[in-house]
Coordinates of C-alpha atoms in Angstrom, one line a residue:
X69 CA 40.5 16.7 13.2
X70 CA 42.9 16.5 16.0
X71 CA 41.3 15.2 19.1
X72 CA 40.4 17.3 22.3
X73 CA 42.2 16.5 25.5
X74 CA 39.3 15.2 26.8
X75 CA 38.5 12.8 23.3
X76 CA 41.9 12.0 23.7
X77 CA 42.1 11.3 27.5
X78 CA 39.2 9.2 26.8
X79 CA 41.1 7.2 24.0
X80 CA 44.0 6.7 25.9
X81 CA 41.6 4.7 28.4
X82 CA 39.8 2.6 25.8
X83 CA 43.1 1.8 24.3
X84 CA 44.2 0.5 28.0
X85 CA 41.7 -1.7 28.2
X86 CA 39.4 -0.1 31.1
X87 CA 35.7 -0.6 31.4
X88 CA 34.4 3.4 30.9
X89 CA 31.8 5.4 31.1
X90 CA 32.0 8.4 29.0
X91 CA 29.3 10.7 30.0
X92 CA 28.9 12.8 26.4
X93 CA 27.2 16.5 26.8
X94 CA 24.7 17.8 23.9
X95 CA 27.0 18.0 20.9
X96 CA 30.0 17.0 22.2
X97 CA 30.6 14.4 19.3
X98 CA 29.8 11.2 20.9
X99 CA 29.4 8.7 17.8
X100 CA 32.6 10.5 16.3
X101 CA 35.1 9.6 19.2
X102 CA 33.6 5.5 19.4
X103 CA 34.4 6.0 15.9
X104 CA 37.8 6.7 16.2
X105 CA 38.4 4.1 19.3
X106 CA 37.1 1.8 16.6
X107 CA 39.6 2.6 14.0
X108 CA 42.6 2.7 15.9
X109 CA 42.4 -0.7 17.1
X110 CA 42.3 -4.0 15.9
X111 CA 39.9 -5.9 18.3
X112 CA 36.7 -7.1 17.2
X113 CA 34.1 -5.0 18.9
X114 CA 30.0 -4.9 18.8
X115 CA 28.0 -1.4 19.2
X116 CA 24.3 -1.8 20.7
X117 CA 22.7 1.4 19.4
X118 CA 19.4 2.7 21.4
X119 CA 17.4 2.2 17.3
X120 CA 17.5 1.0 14.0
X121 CA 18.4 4.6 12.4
X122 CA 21.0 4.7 14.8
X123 CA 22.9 1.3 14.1
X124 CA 22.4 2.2 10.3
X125 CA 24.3 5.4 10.8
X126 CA 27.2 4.2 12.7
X127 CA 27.7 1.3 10.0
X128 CA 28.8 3.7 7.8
X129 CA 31.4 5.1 10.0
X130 CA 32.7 2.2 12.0
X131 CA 35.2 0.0 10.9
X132 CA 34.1 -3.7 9.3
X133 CA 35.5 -5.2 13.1
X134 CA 32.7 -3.4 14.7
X135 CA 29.0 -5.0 14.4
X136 CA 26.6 -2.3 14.6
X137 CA 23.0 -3.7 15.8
X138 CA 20.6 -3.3 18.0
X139 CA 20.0 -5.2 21.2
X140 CA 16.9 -6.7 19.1
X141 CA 19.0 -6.8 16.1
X142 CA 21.3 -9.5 17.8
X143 CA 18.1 -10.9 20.0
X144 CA 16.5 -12.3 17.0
X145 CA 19.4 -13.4 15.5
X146 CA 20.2 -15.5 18.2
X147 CA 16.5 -16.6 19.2
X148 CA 14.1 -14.2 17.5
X149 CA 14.0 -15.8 14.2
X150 CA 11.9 -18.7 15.8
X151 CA 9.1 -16.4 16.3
X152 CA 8.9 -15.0 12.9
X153 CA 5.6 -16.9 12.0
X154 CA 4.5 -15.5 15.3
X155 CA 5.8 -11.6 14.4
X156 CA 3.9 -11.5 11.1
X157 CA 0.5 -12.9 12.8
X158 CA -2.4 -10.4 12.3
X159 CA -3.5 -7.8 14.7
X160 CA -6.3 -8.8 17.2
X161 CA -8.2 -6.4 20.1
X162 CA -6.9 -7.3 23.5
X163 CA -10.3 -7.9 24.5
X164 CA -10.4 -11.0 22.0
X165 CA -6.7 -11.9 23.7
X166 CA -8.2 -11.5 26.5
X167 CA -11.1 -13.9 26.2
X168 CA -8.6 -16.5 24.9
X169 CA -6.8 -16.3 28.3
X170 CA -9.8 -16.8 30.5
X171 CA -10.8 -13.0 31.2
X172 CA -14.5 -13.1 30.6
X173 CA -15.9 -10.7 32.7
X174 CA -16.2 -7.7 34.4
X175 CA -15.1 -6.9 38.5
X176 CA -15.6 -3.9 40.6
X177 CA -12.3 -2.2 42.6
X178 CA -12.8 1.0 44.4
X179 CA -16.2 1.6 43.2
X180 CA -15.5 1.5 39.9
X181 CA -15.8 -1.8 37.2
X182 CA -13.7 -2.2 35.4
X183 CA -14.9 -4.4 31.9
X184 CA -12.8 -7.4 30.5
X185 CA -11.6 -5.4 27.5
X186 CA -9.9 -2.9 30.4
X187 CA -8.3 -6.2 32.3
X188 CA -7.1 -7.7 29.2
X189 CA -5.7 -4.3 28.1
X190 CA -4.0 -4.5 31.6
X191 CA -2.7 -8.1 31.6
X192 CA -1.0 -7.3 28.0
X193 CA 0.8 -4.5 29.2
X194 CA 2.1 -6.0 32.6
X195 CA 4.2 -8.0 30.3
X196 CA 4.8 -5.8 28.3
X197 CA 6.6 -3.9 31.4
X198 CA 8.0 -7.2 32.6
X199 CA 10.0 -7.7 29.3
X200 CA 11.6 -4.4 29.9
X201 CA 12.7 -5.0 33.3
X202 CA 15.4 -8.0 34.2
X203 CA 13.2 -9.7 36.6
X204 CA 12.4 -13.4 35.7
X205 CA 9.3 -14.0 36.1
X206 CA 6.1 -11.6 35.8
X207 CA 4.7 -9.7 39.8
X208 CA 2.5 -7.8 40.8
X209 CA 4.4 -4.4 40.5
X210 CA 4.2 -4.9 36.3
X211 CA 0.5 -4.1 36.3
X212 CA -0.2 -0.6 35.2
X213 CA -1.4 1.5 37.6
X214 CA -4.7 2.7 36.0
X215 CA -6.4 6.4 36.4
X216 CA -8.7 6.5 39.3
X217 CA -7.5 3.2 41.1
X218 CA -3.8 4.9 42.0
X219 CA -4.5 3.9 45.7
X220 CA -1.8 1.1 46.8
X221 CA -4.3 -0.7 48.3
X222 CA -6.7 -0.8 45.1
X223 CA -3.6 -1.6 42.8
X224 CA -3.2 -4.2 44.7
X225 CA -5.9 -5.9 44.6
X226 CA -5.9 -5.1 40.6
X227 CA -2.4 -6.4 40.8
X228 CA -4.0 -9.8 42.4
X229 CA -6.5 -10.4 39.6
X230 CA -4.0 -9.8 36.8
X231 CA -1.1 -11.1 37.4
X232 CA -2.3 -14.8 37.1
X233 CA -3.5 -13.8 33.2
X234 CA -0.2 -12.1 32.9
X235 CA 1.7 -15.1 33.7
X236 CA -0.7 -17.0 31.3
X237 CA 0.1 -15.0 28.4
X238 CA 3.8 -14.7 28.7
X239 CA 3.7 -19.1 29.0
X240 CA 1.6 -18.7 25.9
X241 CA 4.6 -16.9 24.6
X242 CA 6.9 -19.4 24.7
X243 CA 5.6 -21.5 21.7
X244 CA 7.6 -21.0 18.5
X245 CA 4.4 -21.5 16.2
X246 CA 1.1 -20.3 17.5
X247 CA -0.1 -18.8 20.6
X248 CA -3.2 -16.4 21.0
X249 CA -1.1 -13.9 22.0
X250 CA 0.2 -11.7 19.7
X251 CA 4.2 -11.5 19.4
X252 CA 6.1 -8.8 19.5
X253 CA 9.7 -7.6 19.3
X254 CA 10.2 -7.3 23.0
X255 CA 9.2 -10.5 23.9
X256 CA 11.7 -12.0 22.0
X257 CA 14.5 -9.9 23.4
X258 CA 13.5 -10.6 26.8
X259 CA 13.5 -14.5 26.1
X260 CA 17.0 -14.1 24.6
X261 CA 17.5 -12.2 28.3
X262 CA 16.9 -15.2 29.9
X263 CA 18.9 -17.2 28.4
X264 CA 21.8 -15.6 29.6
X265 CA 23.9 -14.8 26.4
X266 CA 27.2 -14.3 25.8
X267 CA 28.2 -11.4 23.1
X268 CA 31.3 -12.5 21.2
X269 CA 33.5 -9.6 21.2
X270 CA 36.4 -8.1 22.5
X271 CA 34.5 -4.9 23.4
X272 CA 31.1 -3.6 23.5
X273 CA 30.0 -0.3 23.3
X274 CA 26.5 1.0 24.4
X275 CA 24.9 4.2 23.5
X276 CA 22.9 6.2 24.9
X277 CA 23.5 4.5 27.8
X278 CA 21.6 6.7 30.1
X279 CA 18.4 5.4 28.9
X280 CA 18.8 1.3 28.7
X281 CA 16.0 -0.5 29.9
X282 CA 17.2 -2.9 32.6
X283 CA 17.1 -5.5 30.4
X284 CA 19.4 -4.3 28.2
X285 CA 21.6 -3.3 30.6
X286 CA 21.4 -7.1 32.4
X287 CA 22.8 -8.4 29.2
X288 CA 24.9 -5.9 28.6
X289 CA 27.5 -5.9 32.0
X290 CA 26.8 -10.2 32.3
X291 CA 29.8 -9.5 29.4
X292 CA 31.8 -7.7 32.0
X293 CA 34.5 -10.7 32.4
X294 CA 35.2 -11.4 28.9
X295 CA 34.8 -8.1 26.7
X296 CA 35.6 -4.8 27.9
X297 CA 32.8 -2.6 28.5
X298 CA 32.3 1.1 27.3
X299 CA 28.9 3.0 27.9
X300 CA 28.4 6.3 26.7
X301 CA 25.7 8.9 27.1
X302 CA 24.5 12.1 28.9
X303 CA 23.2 11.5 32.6
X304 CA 21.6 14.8 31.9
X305 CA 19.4 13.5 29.5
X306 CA 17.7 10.7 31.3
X307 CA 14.2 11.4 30.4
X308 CA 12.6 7.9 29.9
X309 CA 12.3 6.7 33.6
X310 CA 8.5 6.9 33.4
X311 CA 8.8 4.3 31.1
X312 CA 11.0 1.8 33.0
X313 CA 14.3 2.8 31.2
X314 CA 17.5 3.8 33.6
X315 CA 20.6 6.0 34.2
X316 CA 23.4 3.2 34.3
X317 CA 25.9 5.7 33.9
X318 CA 26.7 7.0 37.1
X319 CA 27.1 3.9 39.3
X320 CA 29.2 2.0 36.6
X321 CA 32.3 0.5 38.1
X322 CA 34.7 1.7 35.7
X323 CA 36.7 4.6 34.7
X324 CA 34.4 7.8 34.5
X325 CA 35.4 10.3 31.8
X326 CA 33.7 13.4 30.4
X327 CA 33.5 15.2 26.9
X328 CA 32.3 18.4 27.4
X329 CA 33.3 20.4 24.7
X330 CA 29.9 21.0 22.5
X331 CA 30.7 21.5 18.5
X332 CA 26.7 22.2 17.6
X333 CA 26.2 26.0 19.7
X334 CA 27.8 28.6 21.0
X335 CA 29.5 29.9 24.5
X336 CA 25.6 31.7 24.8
X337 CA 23.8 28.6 25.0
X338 CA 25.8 26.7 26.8
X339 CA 25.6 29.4 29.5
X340 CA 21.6 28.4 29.2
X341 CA 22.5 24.7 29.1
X342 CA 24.5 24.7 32.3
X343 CA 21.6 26.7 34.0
X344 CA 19.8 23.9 33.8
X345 CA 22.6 21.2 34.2
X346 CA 23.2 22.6 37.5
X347 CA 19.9 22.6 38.9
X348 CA 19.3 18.8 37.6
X349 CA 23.1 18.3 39.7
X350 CA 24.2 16.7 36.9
X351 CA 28.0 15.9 36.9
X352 CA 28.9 17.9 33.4
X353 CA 29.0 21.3 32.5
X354 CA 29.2 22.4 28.8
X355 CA 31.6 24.9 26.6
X356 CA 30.6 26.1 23.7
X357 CA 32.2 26.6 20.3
X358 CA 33.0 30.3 19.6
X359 CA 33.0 29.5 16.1
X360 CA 29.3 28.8 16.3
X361 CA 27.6 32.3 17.5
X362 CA 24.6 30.9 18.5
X363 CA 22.1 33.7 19.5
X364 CA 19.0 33.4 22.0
X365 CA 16.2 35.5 21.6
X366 CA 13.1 35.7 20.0
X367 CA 11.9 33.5 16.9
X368 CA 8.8 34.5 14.9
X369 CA 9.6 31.6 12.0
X370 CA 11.2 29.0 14.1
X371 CA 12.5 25.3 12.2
X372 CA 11.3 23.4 15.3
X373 CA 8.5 24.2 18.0
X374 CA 9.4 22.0 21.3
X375 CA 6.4 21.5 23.6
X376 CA 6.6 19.5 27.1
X377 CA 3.2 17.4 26.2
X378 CA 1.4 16.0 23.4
X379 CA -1.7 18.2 24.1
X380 CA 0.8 21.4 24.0
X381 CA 1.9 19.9 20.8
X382 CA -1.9 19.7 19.7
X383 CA -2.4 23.2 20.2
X384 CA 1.1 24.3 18.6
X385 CA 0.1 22.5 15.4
X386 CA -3.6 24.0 15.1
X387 CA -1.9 27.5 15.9
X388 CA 0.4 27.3 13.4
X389 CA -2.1 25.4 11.1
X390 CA -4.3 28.7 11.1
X391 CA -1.5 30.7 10.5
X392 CA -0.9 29.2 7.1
X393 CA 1.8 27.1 8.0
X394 CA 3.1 23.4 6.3
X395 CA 3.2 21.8 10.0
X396 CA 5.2 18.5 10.4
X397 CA 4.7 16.3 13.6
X398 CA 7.6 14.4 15.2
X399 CA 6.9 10.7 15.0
X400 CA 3.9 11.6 13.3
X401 CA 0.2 12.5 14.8
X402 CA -0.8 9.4 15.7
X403 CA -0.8 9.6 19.2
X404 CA -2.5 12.8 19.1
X405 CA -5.1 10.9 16.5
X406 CA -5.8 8.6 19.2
X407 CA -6.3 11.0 21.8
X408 CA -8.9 13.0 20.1
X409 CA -10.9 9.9 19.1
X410 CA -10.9 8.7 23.1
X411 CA -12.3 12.4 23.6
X412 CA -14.8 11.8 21.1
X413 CA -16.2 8.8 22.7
X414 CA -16.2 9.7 25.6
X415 CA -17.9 13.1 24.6
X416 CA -21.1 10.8 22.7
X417 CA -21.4 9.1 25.8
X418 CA -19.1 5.8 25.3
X419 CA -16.4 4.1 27.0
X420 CA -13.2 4.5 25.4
X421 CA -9.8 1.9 25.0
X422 CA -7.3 4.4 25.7
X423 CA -5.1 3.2 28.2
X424 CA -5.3 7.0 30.1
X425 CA -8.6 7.3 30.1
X426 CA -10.5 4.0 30.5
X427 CA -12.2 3.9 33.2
X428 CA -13.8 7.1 32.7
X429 CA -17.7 6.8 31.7
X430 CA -18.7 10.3 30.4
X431 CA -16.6 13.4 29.5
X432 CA -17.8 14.9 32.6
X433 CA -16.5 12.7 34.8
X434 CA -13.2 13.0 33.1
X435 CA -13.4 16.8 33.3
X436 CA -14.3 16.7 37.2
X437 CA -11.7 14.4 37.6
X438 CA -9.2 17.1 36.0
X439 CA -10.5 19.8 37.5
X440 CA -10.3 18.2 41.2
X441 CA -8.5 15.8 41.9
X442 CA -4.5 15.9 42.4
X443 CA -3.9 13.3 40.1
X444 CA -5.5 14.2 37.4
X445 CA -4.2 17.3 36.9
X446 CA -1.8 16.7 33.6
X447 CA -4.9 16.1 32.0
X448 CA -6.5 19.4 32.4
X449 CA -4.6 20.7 29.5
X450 CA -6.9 18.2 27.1
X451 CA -10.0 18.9 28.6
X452 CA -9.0 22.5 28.1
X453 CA -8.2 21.6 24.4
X454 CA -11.3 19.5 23.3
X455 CA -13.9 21.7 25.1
X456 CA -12.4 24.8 23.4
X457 CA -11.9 23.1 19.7
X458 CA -14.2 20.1 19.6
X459 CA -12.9 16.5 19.4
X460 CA -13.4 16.9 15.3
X461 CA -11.2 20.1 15.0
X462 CA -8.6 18.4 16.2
X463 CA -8.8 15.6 14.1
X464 CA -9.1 17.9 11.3
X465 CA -6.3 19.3 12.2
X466 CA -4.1 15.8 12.7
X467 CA -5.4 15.1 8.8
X468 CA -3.4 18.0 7.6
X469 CA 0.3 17.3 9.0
X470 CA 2.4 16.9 6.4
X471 CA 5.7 14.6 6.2
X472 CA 8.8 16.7 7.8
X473 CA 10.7 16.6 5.0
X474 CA 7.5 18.8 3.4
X475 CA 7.1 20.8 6.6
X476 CA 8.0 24.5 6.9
X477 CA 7.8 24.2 10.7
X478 CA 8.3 21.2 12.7
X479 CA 6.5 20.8 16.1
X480 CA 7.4 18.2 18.5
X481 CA 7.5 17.3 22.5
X482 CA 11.0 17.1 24.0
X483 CA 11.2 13.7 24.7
X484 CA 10.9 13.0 20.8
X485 CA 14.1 15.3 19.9
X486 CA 17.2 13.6 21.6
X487 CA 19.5 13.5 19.0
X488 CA 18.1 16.2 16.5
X489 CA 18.8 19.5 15.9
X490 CA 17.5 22.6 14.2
X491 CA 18.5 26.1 13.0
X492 CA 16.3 27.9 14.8
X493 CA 14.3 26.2 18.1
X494 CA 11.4 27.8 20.0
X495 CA 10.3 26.5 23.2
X496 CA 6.0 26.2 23.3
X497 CA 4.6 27.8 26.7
X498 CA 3.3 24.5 28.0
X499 CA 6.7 23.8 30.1
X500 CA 4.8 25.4 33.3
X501 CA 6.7 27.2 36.3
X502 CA 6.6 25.1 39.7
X503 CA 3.9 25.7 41.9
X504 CA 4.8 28.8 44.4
X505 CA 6.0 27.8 47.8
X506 CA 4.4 28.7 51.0
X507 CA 7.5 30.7 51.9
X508 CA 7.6 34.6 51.3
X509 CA 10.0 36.8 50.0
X510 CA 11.3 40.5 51.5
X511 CA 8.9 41.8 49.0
X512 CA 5.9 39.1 50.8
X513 CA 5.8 37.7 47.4
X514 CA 5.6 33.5 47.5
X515 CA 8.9 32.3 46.6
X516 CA 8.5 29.7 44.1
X517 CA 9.0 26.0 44.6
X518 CA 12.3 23.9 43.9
X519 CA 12.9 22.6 40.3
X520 CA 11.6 18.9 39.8
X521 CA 15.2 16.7 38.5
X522 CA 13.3 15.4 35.8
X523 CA 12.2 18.4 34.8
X524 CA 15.3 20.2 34.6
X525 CA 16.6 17.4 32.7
X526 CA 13.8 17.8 30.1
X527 CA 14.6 21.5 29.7
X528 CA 17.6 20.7 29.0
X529 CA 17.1 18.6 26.4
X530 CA 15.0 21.1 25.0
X531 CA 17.0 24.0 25.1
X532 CA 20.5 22.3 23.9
X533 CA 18.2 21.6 19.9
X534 CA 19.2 24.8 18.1
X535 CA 22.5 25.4 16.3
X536 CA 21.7 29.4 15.6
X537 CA 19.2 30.4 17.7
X538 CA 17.0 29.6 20.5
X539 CA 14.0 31.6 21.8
X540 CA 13.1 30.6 25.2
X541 CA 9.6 31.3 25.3
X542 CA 7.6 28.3 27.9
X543 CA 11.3 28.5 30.0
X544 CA 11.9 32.2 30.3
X545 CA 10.5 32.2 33.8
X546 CA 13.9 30.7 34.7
X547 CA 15.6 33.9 35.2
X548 CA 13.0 34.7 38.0
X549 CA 13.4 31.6 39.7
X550 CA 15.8 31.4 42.4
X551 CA 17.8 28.6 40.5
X552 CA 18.4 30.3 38.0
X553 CA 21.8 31.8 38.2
X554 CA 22.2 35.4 36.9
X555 CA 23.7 34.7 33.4
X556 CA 23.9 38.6 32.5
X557 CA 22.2 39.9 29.2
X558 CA 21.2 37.4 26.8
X559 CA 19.1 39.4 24.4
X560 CA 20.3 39.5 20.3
X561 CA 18.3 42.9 19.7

């Protein structure tokens, strides 16, 4: 196919030997134009995909001069491969982990204790955190920041206790052969991290840029003098920050190019895309391709359900479970498993493991917590789900997902679907309206409040699935918020 002016314009910079960022739009044929950089030149190059799946994919349609891996993929070539004994070692409870690092009991912060299970928990994912970050060695603002103790003055003194086990288990990490710590695929890449490693290539490119965890992105631009450097990805769709990942798009030092020209929908969705691009002040705007009439409207047998949380996914699934429906579960159901057996415990009275809800004793205190207190609020919508269904309905229900090959309807949450796409896309009602401002209208009604960034973002994400059609549903009550523009009549009839 002959190259846009903007694939082209981008092409012509590669070729010149600039470092870019190429800031790619939903559709827009990202993986296709590194392709063709690829094959139109004769340097050796590396591409550091964002998974596995991904790397595979692009094997098969890069030239033999361009390594496809992951950043893991080349971590444990270069140093991973030590730990192998270590990768294969059984599972253990943290609490045993724990014990081995010198966490034997209990302490009280704020009022409540919090047992040694709960502070091992804690120390293991501090370090988990720190091996996503670029820092060198493991502080005090790796610890989680745990339900009920989100006071700064309670974190840190959590921070205080936990960091010195933290620092204990990542030393612990360092032996090739044995350790009581179990070994995972992070750790490795972040040793590799500090090692400060040099990629042999003439170029690098890295995808999906907008979502590289600082690690990944320290390794990647310590290349910056000897290889030239192309990122590529979607500023727009920067929806990983609660999980430490980051935008290093837009303050790239290089040449900043755009490809804005979507091939997967029509004109009629990108009008809904750029809705939401503009309120998230991204710097793209989308076209559509008139050759694809994509419709918006409603659905009654949508391909994909898109919810904003696991618990709106929950109750998608049993919905369309009692309607009779095959249901497949992006990623599968076992975080929504896991969920439902913490609300079981905690329901009979026990303590529970999961990370969001540990230091809660009963079900009641949980639910009071939801009910009143500001930051527990994203976790009415489970208390809402178990006390209507029962802990045991819902893992009924999780038993009865099928594979999505077998599904006749696929639910998933947003943050799950970067980089699929379906027919036929509706969008579950759990993506809630902002709160209402105190100002008032000419009509006295409350005006409602501004658009959170990372919400918008989300949204769009969600919206920009569908190839045919797309039934708004949870976002409709963008066309009565003041950011969203007038687009004119979108109905199909």
């Amino acid at each position: 196919m002959k190259p846009t002016d903007e694939q082209q314009a981008a092409a012509d910079a590669f070729h010149s030997g600039k470092h870019l960022a190429l800031q790619a739009g939903a559709g827009t044929g990202k993986t296709t134009t590194l392709a063709q950089f690829a094959h139109a030149t004769r340097r050796r190059g590396r591409y550091l995909a964002y998974n596995r799946a991904i790397a595979q994919d692009a094997s098969a349609r890069f030239p033999p001069t361009v390594n496809c891996k992951t950043a893991h993929a080349l971590a444990y070539a270069a140093v991973g491969h030590r730990y192998t004994r270590r990768l294969n070692s059984p599972r253990r409870p943290a609490w045993q982990t724990g014990k081995a690092l010198g966490i034997t009991k209990a302490i009280r912060i704020g009022g409540r204790e919090l047992s040694q299970r709960t502070l091992s928990n804690a120390a293991l994912r501090a370090v988990a955190r720190f091996c996503h970050t670029a820092d060198p060695t493991v502080t005090r603002h790796h610890v989680p920041r745990l339900r009920g103790l989100e006071d700064t003055a309670l974190h840190t003194e959590l921070a205080a206790h936990i960091v010195p086990f933290a620092r204990k288990a990542w030393a612990d990490l360092q032996h090739p052969d044995d350790g009581a710590v179990r070994f995972e695929h992070d750790h490795y890449l972040k040793i590799w991290a500090l090692t400060r490693p040099r990629i042999d290539a003439d170029f690098l490119l890295l995808d999906e840029a907008q979502d590289t965890n600082p690690v990944v992105e320290q390794i990647f631009l310590a290349q910056r003098e000897h290889a030239q450097l192309v990122m590529v990805g979607d500023s727009a769709q920067a929806i990983y920050d609660w999980r430490g990942a980051k935008d290093v798009m837009t303050g790239f030092d290089g040449t900043q190019l755009a490809l804005s020209q979507s091939f997967r929908f029509g004109p009629h969705l990108a009008d809904e895309a750029n809705r939401w691009l503009a309120i998230a002040g991204a710097p793209i705007r989308l076209t559509g391709t008139h050759a694809v009439p994509t419709e918006l409207g409603p659905v009654s047998l949508p391909d994909a359900v898109l919810c904003r949380t696991n618990v709106g996914s929950m109750a998608q699934a049993m919905r369309l479970l009692a309607a009779g429906q095959k249901v497949g579960v992006v990623g599968g159901g076992d975080s929504l498993h896991v969920l439902a057996l913490a609300a079981r415990d905690l329901k009979s009275g026990r303590r529970t493991t999961h990370p969001e809800l540990v230091l809660f004793a009963t079900w009641g205190e949980l639910q009071d917590y939801a009910s009143n207190d500001p930051a527990g609020r994203d976790l009415q919508p489970l208390v809402d789900l178990v006390d209507t269904h029962g802990a045991e309905a819902i893992l009924e229900a999780v038993a009865q997902f099928v594979p999505e090959q077998s599904a006749g309807v696929i639910v998933s949450t947003a943050h799950k679907t970067k980089g699929r796409e379906w027919a036929c896309v509706r969008i579950a009602d759990d993506f809630a309206p902002p709160k209402d401002s105190d100002e008032k209208d000419d009509s006295g009604r409350a005006v409602p409040g501004p658009i959170e960034n990372g919400e918008a973002r989300l949204a769009y994400v969600a919206v920009t699935r569908a190839r045919q059609r797309l039934d708004m549903g949870g976002l409709s009550w963008i066309d009565d918020h003041p950011a969203g523009r007038p687009t004119g009549s979108r109905s199909c009839g």
